Amino acid sequence: MEYSILAKSFEKMESTRKRLELTQYLVELFEKTPQDVISKITYLLQGKLRPDFEGIELGVAEKLAIRAISKSSGIAIKKIEEEYNKRGDLGHAAAIILEQKTQTTFLVESITVERVYETLFKIARLEGLRSQDMKIKYISSLLNDASTLEATYILKILLGTLRLGVAENTVMDALAIAYSGNKENRKMLEYAYNVSTDLGKVAEVIATDGIKGIEEFKIELFNPIRPMLADRVKSEEEVMEKMGNEFAIEYKLDGERVQIHIEGEKIELFSRSLEKISSYYPDIIEKIPKIIQAENAILEAEIVAINENTGDFLPFQELMHRRRKYKIEKAVTEYPITVNFFDVLYCNGKNCIELSYIERRRKLEKIVKENEFAKYIPMTIAKTKNKIEEFFENSINAGSEGLMLKMLDKPYQAGSRGSHWLKLKREYRNELGDSLDLVVIGGFFGKGRRTGSYGTLLLSTYDENTDTFPSICKVGTGFTDESLDQLYQILNPKITIKKNPRINSEMEADVWFEPELVIEVVASEITLSPIHKVAQDEIRKNAGLALRFPKFTGKIRVEKMAEDASTDEEVISLYKGQNKAARDKNLIE
Ligand code: ATP
C-alpha cells in the first residue's frame, strides 16, 4: 500500500477535531487498506508500532532526527534547528527544509506503508554501541525517498508527536462502519478490545473474518485484559443507596495492582496500565506457579509491601524500591511483599469474566492455595451500614486504604469504570481531602535548600475529549529531601526542548517535561482561575479551574500512565460537589 495514501489521511485528520469528520476520514482510509496491512495502519494511527503492553518504543530523540534530516538533505544542522524553533514542530520544519534539498537523489524508490513500518520497527529494535548511527542511516534513507508530506508524517511518528486526536472509540466506530456497514457493532468491537488491549488485532479480525470473527473473539493468555475500575463513594450511606440489599466488601489494599498470566512454569505480570513488570518481582515469578491449581489462569491481585517481622502492610511508596533495573535480588530481600488475590478472569482454557462476582471468588479460592506469600484479599458479605463500618475500621487498622464494594451477581466489566465496583477510601470521607492523580508537565528550579532540584512542579489533568494536558496548579509543598531527589532523577530524562503540543498551559515553566509522570496531590479547595486551563470556559467564560493549597502526598504513581490521571470531568464534579456541600452547610447553619 502506498504510504502517500496514509500521509494524506493523516493530513486531513490533523486538520479537524470533529469526531464525525475524523470517523469519515478513517472509514475512507480503511476502505483503501488491504487486509494484510490493516493492523499496521491501526497502530500507526495511534503513533505506535505494536500494542503498548509489548513495550516496543521508538524512542528517537529530536537531536538524532535533526541529524538524519541534515544527512538526507545536505542542509546544516543549525539551519534545521532554526526552522524548528520557528515552526515548533519538527515534522513541519522538515517539510520546509526538504523542499530546499541540496542533495538530489536519482533512484527514487516509492515508499510503501510496509517499508515505513518495517524500517520503524528495525529502528525500535536497535540497541547498543552503533545504534545511533544505524538509526540515522535508516531514517535518512526513508527521507531520501519520501515526498515532503510523507517525510513530515514519518518524523512525527518517529518523534511521538503525531496527534490525530483519534480516540480508540473513534477507530472502532470507523472499523464497524467500514467492515460491517453498521456503527452499532462498535459495542462488539469494544468487548474484543477490552479483552485483548490490542486494537490492531481487533482490526485484523474484523477485516479478515467480518463481524462473525468479532463475535467469536477469545481471551488469550499473555495478552492482558483491560482492568475493571471502581467509582468513588463518600460515605456508607452512599454505599447502601447504590449497592442494594447484599454485596461483597473487600479490603482496599494500598499496593500495586497486578494481572498474572500463568501456564505451567510460564508466567507474566502486567501492571494496572498493562506494562510488563515481571522483572521487578522475581519472587512472584518463582513462587506463584507452585501454588496455582490449574493448567492455566489469568488472575488479579494487589502486591503489597510488608514488614517482615510483624507481617503488617506497608504503604505503596515502599514498592517504589522494587522499580529498578539492577540489584533486584537485594531489593527482593530488603523489601518483602505479599500477593493478595482478588479475581480470576480465565481458568483452564475458559473465559471467567462472564461469571458473577461470587462465582469468580469461589473459583479463585479453589485455584490459589494460600500460604505466607500468597493470600486472598479479606472479604465479607454485608447487608447493613453497621457491617460496612465495622469492616472499614478493621481494614484501616490492618493498614489498608479503605474498602472495595462489589455487586455479587455482576460479571467482570473489562475496561470500564462503573457502579458494579465502588471504592470508599478514608480520605473521601472528609469534605475536601480528596486526592487527585496529576501529570507533571513542567518544573521550576529550586532555591536555597532545593538548589539542584525542582522546587516546584507544574501539574495537569488529562482531558479525554481533546487528548491534552491542561494545567491545574503549581505544587511546592509536601516534598521531602528524599522525594525531591527521587523526582529529579525521574524527571530529568523527560525534559524536552520544546513544550509538547499536548500540554495546554499559559503559565511558562523553567523546563518542560514529556507528560508522563503521575503524582498524587491533595488540596484544600477547587477554585475558578484565569490562568489554569482545566475545564476552560465550562463553568465560567474565560476561566478554568485550579487547586488551592495543593500538597504532594508523597505518592509517585509509577503504575499509572498520563492518560490514567484525573480527568477534567472528575475535577468539575469535585468542584460542583464542594459547592453543594458549602451551600448545604450554609443552609444548616
Ligand atoms: P486508586 O487511585 O484509588 O488506586 P485506580 O484508578 O487505580 O484507583 P480503581 O478501580 O478506581 O483504580 O480503584 C481500585 C484500585 O485499588 C485497583 O486499581 C487496585 O490497585 C486497588 N485495590 C486494592 N484492593 C483491591 C480490591 N480488593 N479489589 C480491587 N482493587 C483493589
XYZ file of C-alpha atoms and ligand atoms in Angstrom:
620
model
C 0.000 0.000 0.000
C 1.381 3.425 -0.956
C 2.482 5.403 2.105
C 1.244 8.582 0.412
C -2.370 7.403 0.949
C -1.737 7.211 4.673
C 0.148 10.529 4.799
C -2.724 12.297 3.025
C -5.205 10.788 5.503
C -3.031 11.936 8.413
C -3.008 15.443 6.978
C -6.798 15.528 6.689
C -7.276 14.118 10.186
C -4.905 16.649 11.689
C -6.996 19.457 10.230
C -10.110 18.617 12.252
C -11.114 17.845 15.828
C -14.681 16.891 14.929
C -15.357 13.294 15.734
C -17.754 12.721 12.826
C -15.278 14.047 10.286
C -12.459 12.021 11.801
C -14.612 8.900 11.608
C -15.405 9.615 7.961
C -11.703 10.042 7.075
C -10.907 6.799 8.880
C -13.645 4.899 7.038
C -12.261 6.190 3.716
C -8.763 5.106 4.753
C -9.864 1.625 5.860
C -11.721 1.140 2.579
C -8.429 1.659 0.738
C -6.459 -0.613 3.086
C -5.645 -4.231 2.145
C -6.335 -6.833 4.859
C -2.706 -7.638 5.478
C -1.775 -4.023 6.331
C -4.804 -3.111 8.453
C -3.191 -3.905 11.801
C -0.072 -1.878 10.902
C -2.228 1.082 9.861
C -4.186 0.861 13.101
C -1.035 1.003 15.209
C 0.494 3.827 13.147
C -2.686 5.886 13.525
C -2.066 5.855 17.246
C 1.616 6.649 16.780
C 2.572 3.089 17.768
C 4.123 0.015 16.202
C 2.548 -2.637 18.412
C 0.123 -2.643 21.350
C 1.558 -0.814 24.378
C 1.923 -3.945 26.502
C 4.628 -5.284 24.179
C 6.781 -2.338 25.254
C 8.181 -1.539 21.800
C 9.189 2.103 21.828
C 10.615 4.127 19.006
C 12.492 6.424 21.363
C 14.041 8.686 18.719
C 15.266 11.952 20.216
C 14.823 15.289 18.456
C 18.600 15.762 18.123
C 19.011 12.464 16.324
C 16.148 13.212 13.936
C 17.712 16.591 13.148
C 20.990 14.843 12.277
C 19.120 12.456 10.000
C 17.326 15.325 8.230
C 20.684 17.018 7.748
C 22.220 13.853 6.319
C 19.368 13.342 3.919
C 19.099 16.972 2.768
C 22.693 18.164 2.992
C 21.453 21.171 4.953
C 23.336 22.255 8.071
C 22.061 21.168 11.485
C 21.965 24.775 12.677
C 19.645 25.800 9.866
C 17.292 22.918 10.639
C 17.241 23.884 14.320
C 16.361 27.469 13.371
C 13.469 26.283 11.206
C 12.322 24.007 14.021
C 12.352 26.885 16.524
C 10.260 28.936 14.107
C 7.672 26.207 13.425
C 7.548 24.476 16.789
C 7.098 21.105 15.081
C 9.968 19.135 13.634
C 7.769 17.278 11.130
C 6.576 20.519 9.550
C 10.029 22.103 9.785
C 11.448 19.086 7.936
C 8.922 19.592 5.126
C 10.207 23.140 4.566
C 13.831 22.010 4.782
C 13.401 19.102 2.409
C 11.837 21.444 -0.149
C 15.214 23.199 -0.270
C 17.138 19.938 -0.518
C 20.609 20.451 -1.953
C 21.316 16.765 -2.467
C 19.499 15.193 -5.350
C 18.644 11.554 -5.330
C 18.455 9.632 -8.554
C 16.986 6.297 -7.717
C 13.700 7.113 -6.069
C 12.044 4.045 -4.643
C 8.359 4.563 -3.982
C 7.530 4.366 -0.321
C 5.024 1.812 0.910
C 3.357 1.549 4.315
C 5.052 -1.825 4.686
C 8.516 -0.331 4.128
C 7.960 2.563 6.528
C 6.593 0.189 9.163
C 9.435 -2.350 8.791
C 12.053 0.408 8.960
C 10.490 1.972 12.044
C 10.379 -1.478 13.611
C 14.075 -2.025 12.930
C 14.839 1.379 14.463
C 12.875 0.487 17.581
C 14.796 -2.771 17.938
C 18.270 -1.230 17.636
C 20.360 -1.257 20.764
C 23.967 -0.813 21.755
C 27.055 0.951 20.575
C 26.429 1.730 16.941
C 22.677 2.057 17.221
C 22.642 5.873 16.897
C 24.475 5.791 13.566
C 22.281 2.991 12.285
C 19.147 4.895 13.274
C 20.344 7.963 11.367
C 21.086 5.774 8.364
C 17.616 4.178 8.372
C 15.791 7.477 8.890
C 17.718 9.352 6.222
C 17.220 6.546 3.717
C 13.444 6.818 4.237
C 13.577 10.615 4.000
C 15.598 10.381 0.765
C 12.763 8.594 -0.980
C 9.905 10.451 0.698
C 7.857 13.354 -0.578
C 7.731 16.300 1.798
C 4.295 15.267 3.062
C 5.456 11.689 3.638
C 8.585 12.918 5.426
C 6.504 15.080 7.750
C 4.489 12.101 8.924
C 7.430 9.732 9.142
C 9.124 12.180 11.506
C 6.008 12.767 13.567
C 5.654 9.033 14.192
C 9.342 8.696 14.998
C 9.275 11.546 17.494
C 5.958 10.584 19.040
C 4.357 13.909 18.056
C 1.646 12.523 15.773
C -1.538 13.671 17.471
C -4.523 12.956 15.301
C -6.939 13.096 18.193
C -8.433 9.745 17.206
C -9.523 8.038 20.373
C -9.874 4.249 20.394
C -13.659 4.615 20.222
C -13.438 6.634 17.011
C -11.238 3.969 15.415
C -13.762 1.318 16.476
C -16.693 3.328 15.058
C -14.872 3.542 11.737
C -13.945 -0.163 11.738
C -17.574 -1.094 12.416
C -18.810 1.105 9.568
C -16.108 0.095 7.080
C -16.327 -3.656 7.659
C -19.898 -4.312 8.792
C -21.759 -1.289 7.449
C -23.233 -0.668 10.893
C -21.842 1.673 13.552
C -23.898 -0.120 16.223
C -21.493 -3.066 16.015
C -18.972 -0.856 17.831
C -20.117 -2.430 21.116
C -18.902 -5.841 19.995
C -15.577 -4.394 18.906
C -15.265 -2.721 22.283
C -15.621 -6.057 24.011
C -12.895 -7.529 21.783
C -10.627 -4.573 22.520
C -11.273 -4.703 26.258
C -10.272 -8.352 26.492
C -7.214 -8.037 24.237
C -5.925 -4.449 24.688
C -4.876 -4.766 21.060
C -6.715 -2.570 18.559
C -4.537 -3.806 15.679
C -5.624 -7.366 16.349
C -9.300 -6.336 16.556
C -8.950 -4.511 13.200
C -7.316 -7.505 11.591
C -10.029 -9.891 12.805
C -12.915 -7.749 11.533
C -11.127 -7.063 8.224
C -10.486 -10.766 7.678
C -13.492 -12.565 9.196
C -16.038 -9.770 9.481
C -18.341 -9.317 12.452
C -18.553 -13.112 12.863
C -14.843 -13.134 13.765
C -15.520 -10.484 16.401
C -18.442 -12.471 17.847
C -16.089 -15.400 18.306
C -13.227 -13.295 19.688
C -11.430 -15.123 22.506
C -9.376 -14.119 25.512
C -5.783 -15.237 25.013
C -3.213 -15.976 27.662
C -0.301 -13.491 27.885
C -2.427 -10.892 26.178
C -3.588 -8.574 29.005
C -7.229 -7.738 29.706
C -8.122 -4.086 30.377
C -8.872 -3.743 34.103
C -12.288 -3.171 35.636
C -12.294 0.027 37.719
C -14.410 1.386 40.544
C -16.483 4.521 41.135
C -15.711 6.533 44.287
C -18.255 6.944 47.043
C -18.005 9.244 50.026
C -19.999 7.542 52.754
C -21.553 4.329 53.998
C -24.977 5.850 53.202
C -23.991 6.259 49.573
C -22.845 2.632 49.507
C -26.241 1.474 50.824
C -28.044 3.576 48.191
C -26.006 2.219 45.311
C -25.317 -1.392 46.243
C -28.752 -2.805 47.072
C -29.506 -5.495 49.632
C -26.461 -7.656 49.780
C -22.933 -7.123 48.464
C -19.316 -8.096 48.964
C -16.820 -5.930 50.834
C -13.088 -6.347 50.432
C -10.109 -4.532 51.911
C -8.717 -1.939 49.515
C -5.042 -2.634 49.931
C -2.530 0.109 49.196
C -0.206 -1.579 46.766
C 0.314 -2.273 43.087
C -2.360 -3.996 41.027
C -1.056 -6.937 39.025
C -2.608 -9.151 36.361
C -0.901 -12.529 36.437
C -0.937 -14.739 33.328
C 0.228 -18.235 34.016
C 0.528 -21.566 32.234
C 2.685 -24.244 33.798
C 6.041 -22.645 34.544
C 5.451 -19.750 32.167
C 4.304 -16.598 33.924
C 3.984 -12.906 33.021
C 2.964 -9.953 35.206
C 1.179 -6.869 33.893
C 0.717 -3.618 35.836
C -2.504 -1.598 36.138
C -1.574 0.219 32.943
C -0.727 -3.178 31.414
C 3.029 -2.786 31.166
C 5.107 -5.902 31.704
C 6.503 -5.755 35.233
C 7.780 -9.330 35.705
C 11.391 -8.193 36.055
C 10.649 -6.248 39.270
C 9.166 -9.260 41.026
C 11.363 -12.362 40.616
C 9.887 -13.688 43.891
C 6.396 -13.792 42.345
C 7.770 -15.467 39.213
C 9.385 -18.140 41.356
C 6.735 -18.774 43.987
C 3.331 -18.303 42.366
C 3.439 -21.093 39.725
C 3.918 -23.597 42.591
C 0.630 -22.746 44.267
C -1.730 -22.450 41.304
C -4.007 -25.449 40.971
C -4.940 -25.029 37.327
C -3.407 -25.697 33.939
C -3.559 -22.046 33.085
C -5.124 -18.895 34.500
C -5.368 -15.120 34.437
C -5.601 -13.762 37.964
C -5.713 -10.343 39.572
C -4.025 -9.414 42.807
C -2.652 -6.483 44.764
C 1.058 -6.664 45.553
C 1.701 -5.111 48.941
C 4.964 -4.360 50.743
C 5.057 -5.829 54.239
C 7.015 -5.521 57.433
C 8.745 -8.871 57.595
C 8.759 -9.060 61.365
C 5.173 -8.124 62.078
C 3.583 -9.011 58.711
C 1.866 -5.571 58.692
C 1.057 -3.956 55.365
C 3.298 -1.016 54.429
C 2.301 1.933 52.225
C 2.575 1.882 48.451
C 5.755 4.015 48.354
C 7.734 1.060 49.730
C 7.135 -0.778 46.459
C 8.926 2.009 44.589
C 12.190 0.451 45.753
C 11.372 -2.576 43.618
C 11.226 -0.495 40.418
C 14.845 -0.783 39.461
C 16.886 -2.353 36.714
C 19.834 -3.505 38.763
C 20.390 -5.222 42.127
C 16.893 -6.650 42.045
C 17.846 -9.591 44.249
C 18.929 -7.199 47.004
C 15.636 -5.291 46.741
C 13.708 -8.576 46.987
C 15.167 -9.317 50.403
C 15.087 -5.720 51.640
C 11.516 -5.011 50.574
C 9.449 -8.157 51.063
C 5.922 -8.403 49.702
C 2.781 -10.488 49.718
C 0.496 -11.159 46.776
C -3.175 -10.657 47.636
C -5.543 -12.221 45.110
C -8.976 -10.770 44.390
C -10.175 -12.022 40.991
C -9.912 -14.703 38.325
C -10.577 -13.802 34.679
C -9.618 -17.014 32.905
C -9.028 -20.566 34.031
C -8.276 -23.929 32.379
C -8.814 -22.524 28.881
C -12.135 -20.915 29.804
C -13.230 -17.307 29.953
C -14.383 -16.420 33.501
C -15.264 -12.760 33.063
C -18.890 -13.573 32.254
C -19.283 -15.331 35.630
C -20.776 -13.395 38.519
C -18.504 -11.918 41.203
C -19.398 -14.601 43.712
C -18.783 -17.438 41.267
C -15.402 -15.971 40.389
C -14.456 -15.574 44.053
C -15.347 -19.236 44.752
C -13.279 -20.314 41.764
C -10.380 -18.152 42.919
C -10.419 -19.826 46.312
C -10.175 -23.208 44.594
C -7.321 -22.272 42.271
C -4.999 -20.441 44.643
C -3.517 -22.376 47.552
C -2.883 -19.803 50.273
C 0.441 -19.564 52.089
C 2.639 -16.917 53.759
C 3.365 -15.259 50.419
C 0.044 -15.600 48.594
C -3.314 -14.757 50.162
C -6.859 -13.859 49.239
C -7.863 -10.278 49.911
C -10.067 -10.317 53.052
C -13.740 -10.347 52.061
C -17.091 -10.473 53.754
C -20.702 -10.337 52.593
C -22.645 -7.396 54.027
C -26.210 -6.203 54.253
C -26.069 -3.318 56.688
C -24.369 0.009 57.245
C -23.019 -1.220 60.569
C -21.282 -4.101 58.906
C -19.586 -1.722 56.459
C -18.428 0.498 59.313
C -17.047 -2.430 61.256
C -15.161 -3.832 58.261
C -13.920 -0.336 57.378
C -12.344 0.069 60.836
C -10.736 -3.373 60.599
C -9.333 -2.652 57.182
C -7.828 0.681 58.247
C -6.305 -0.924 61.347
C -4.721 -3.565 59.140
C -3.036 -0.787 57.116
C -5.314 -0.664 54.085
C -6.715 2.436 52.362
C -10.384 1.620 52.815
C -12.879 -0.689 51.158
C -13.856 -2.018 47.747
C -17.558 -2.851 47.440
C -18.628 -5.298 44.756
C -22.030 -6.440 43.487
C -22.426 -10.174 43.973
C -24.262 -11.019 40.754
C -22.313 -8.923 38.260
C -19.713 -10.028 35.687
C -16.231 -8.528 35.309
C -16.567 -5.459 33.093
C -13.188 -5.260 31.412
C -12.001 -1.742 30.613
C -14.775 0.149 32.338
C -15.223 2.263 35.435
C -18.715 1.678 36.687
C -21.008 1.273 39.649
C -20.678 -2.522 39.993
C -17.497 -1.852 41.942
C -17.266 1.065 44.370
C -14.375 2.328 46.457
C -14.656 4.003 49.810
C -11.350 5.468 50.938
C -10.565 7.044 54.249
C -9.758 10.366 52.580
C -13.042 10.501 50.661
C -14.875 10.764 53.945
C -13.806 14.323 54.668
C -15.156 17.125 52.505
C -12.153 18.499 50.639
C -9.495 15.956 51.373
C -9.960 14.199 48.045
C -6.749 13.288 46.304
C -6.089 13.751 42.603
C -3.598 11.994 40.360
C -1.920 14.694 38.273
C 0.615 14.735 35.464
C 3.922 16.588 35.908
C 4.247 18.841 32.846
C 6.775 21.477 33.913
C 9.344 22.337 36.558
C 10.762 25.411 38.281
C 14.309 25.329 39.618
C 14.612 25.242 43.382
C 16.304 27.866 45.536
C 18.197 27.597 48.816
C 17.986 24.087 50.202
C 16.315 22.977 46.980
C 19.082 24.110 44.606
C 19.843 21.298 42.205
C 16.276 20.017 42.152
C 12.865 21.184 41.026
C 11.460 23.097 43.984
C 8.064 23.481 42.341
C 6.242 21.430 39.711
C 3.566 22.429 37.220
C 0.759 19.870 37.072
C -2.098 18.978 34.755
C -5.114 16.731 34.480
C -5.884 14.652 31.382
C -8.626 15.945 29.094
C -10.021 12.898 27.310
C -12.022 14.879 24.754
C -9.076 16.734 23.299
C -6.327 14.294 24.316
C -4.436 17.153 26.006
C -2.945 18.003 29.401
C -4.410 21.263 30.744
C -2.555 22.882 33.650
C -4.285 22.846 37.065
C -1.748 24.159 39.615
C 1.829 24.591 40.735
C 2.830 22.450 43.699
C 5.729 23.256 46.000
C 4.781 21.656 49.317
C 4.716 18.137 50.651
C 8.199 17.291 49.356
C 10.916 15.720 51.486
C 14.607 15.929 50.536
C 14.385 12.295 49.503
C 11.336 12.773 47.293
C 12.810 15.900 45.670
C 15.867 13.888 44.822
C 13.863 10.973 43.501
C 11.647 13.232 41.361
C 14.718 14.969 39.953
C 16.162 11.605 38.848
C 12.886 10.535 37.257
C 12.081 13.866 35.610
C 15.458 14.804 34.119
C 15.311 12.306 31.233
C 11.842 13.621 30.392
C 12.968 17.206 29.649
C 12.088 18.434 26.153
C 13.495 21.351 24.160
C 10.000 22.455 23.222
C 6.751 22.174 25.139
C 4.887 19.047 23.993
C 1.921 20.236 21.865
C -0.492 18.247 24.059
C 0.356 20.463 27.043
C -2.157 23.272 27.474
C -0.616 25.913 29.717
C -0.423 29.664 29.716
C 1.995 29.615 32.602
C 5.654 29.375 31.497
C 7.809 26.811 33.295
C 11.622 26.813 33.571
C 11.672 23.386 31.942
C 9.009 21.327 30.167
C 8.680 17.578 30.594
C 7.142 14.906 28.397
C 3.727 14.475 30.067
C 4.339 11.001 31.527
C 4.824 11.048 35.276
C 1.771 10.956 37.569
C 1.891 12.069 41.202
C -0.785 12.239 43.891
C -1.834 15.602 45.270
C -4.354 16.817 47.867
C -5.720 20.343 48.054
C -7.912 22.446 50.246
C -10.285 23.625 47.550
C -11.001 23.923 43.849
C -11.395 27.488 42.579
C -12.043 29.341 39.326
C -8.824 30.537 37.712
C -7.939 32.982 34.942
C -4.588 31.209 34.384
C -5.119 27.468 34.618
C -6.738 25.558 31.817
C -8.684 22.666 33.319
C -12.364 22.835 32.294
C -11.692 26.106 30.450
C -14.966 28.010 29.805
C -17.010 25.126 31.234
C -18.057 26.763 34.487
C -17.431 30.383 33.551
C -16.323 32.075 30.318
C -12.579 32.872 30.210
C -11.888 30.857 33.361
C -10.569 27.422 34.123
C -10.314 25.526 37.418
C -7.311 25.359 39.741
C -6.345 23.704 43.031
C -5.926 25.886 46.069
C -3.112 24.997 48.504
C -2.089 21.829 46.694
C 0.234 19.444 48.506
C 2.168 16.423 47.246
C 1.148 13.341 49.261
C 4.477 11.576 48.702
C 2.975 9.083 46.264
C 4.597 8.824 42.841
C 2.070 6.814 40.841
C 4.503 4.849 38.695
C 1.809 2.327 37.856
C -0.332 4.955 36.134
C 0.104 6.339 32.641
C -0.526 10.029 31.989
C -3.820 9.065 30.340
C -4.912 7.430 33.636
C -4.582 10.712 35.540
C -7.625 12.517 36.980
C -9.756 13.958 34.198
C -11.408 17.356 33.706
C -14.784 15.704 34.355
C -13.591 14.454 37.752
C -12.379 17.934 38.718
C -15.656 19.511 37.578
C -17.632 17.007 39.614
C -15.461 17.649 42.694
C -15.903 21.402 42.169
C -19.669 21.066 41.973
C -19.748 18.653 44.934
C -17.711 21.049 47.053
C -20.014 23.961 46.228
C -23.073 21.889 47.026
C -21.559 20.856 50.371
C -20.813 24.507 51.152
C -24.398 25.516 50.269
C -25.849 22.690 52.394
C -23.659 23.775 55.309
C -24.833 27.390 54.998
C -28.433 26.249 54.956
C -27.950 24.204 58.112
C -26.081 26.988 59.901
P -6.883 4.361 43.045
O -6.199 5.636 42.649
O -7.951 4.527 44.068
O -5.924 3.243 43.373
P -7.407 3.347 40.374
O -7.829 4.347 39.338
O -6.043 2.779 40.283
O -7.714 3.959 41.789
P -9.842 1.959 40.876
O -10.520 0.843 40.214
O -10.558 3.231 40.847
O -8.376 2.098 40.297
O -9.576 1.552 42.365
C -9.227 0.247 42.625
C -7.731 0.095 42.785
O -7.475 -0.325 44.108
C -7.230 -1.004 41.883
O -6.654 -0.495 40.705
C -6.246 -1.796 42.739
O -4.929 -1.385 42.501
C -6.563 -1.400 44.161
N -7.174 -2.454 45.001
C -6.848 -2.693 46.280
N -7.613 -3.645 46.799
C -8.473 -4.052 45.845
C -9.524 -4.985 45.784
N -9.880 -5.694 46.862
N -10.205 -5.118 44.613
C -9.876 -4.399 43.545
N -8.895 -3.476 43.537
C -8.190 -3.293 44.672
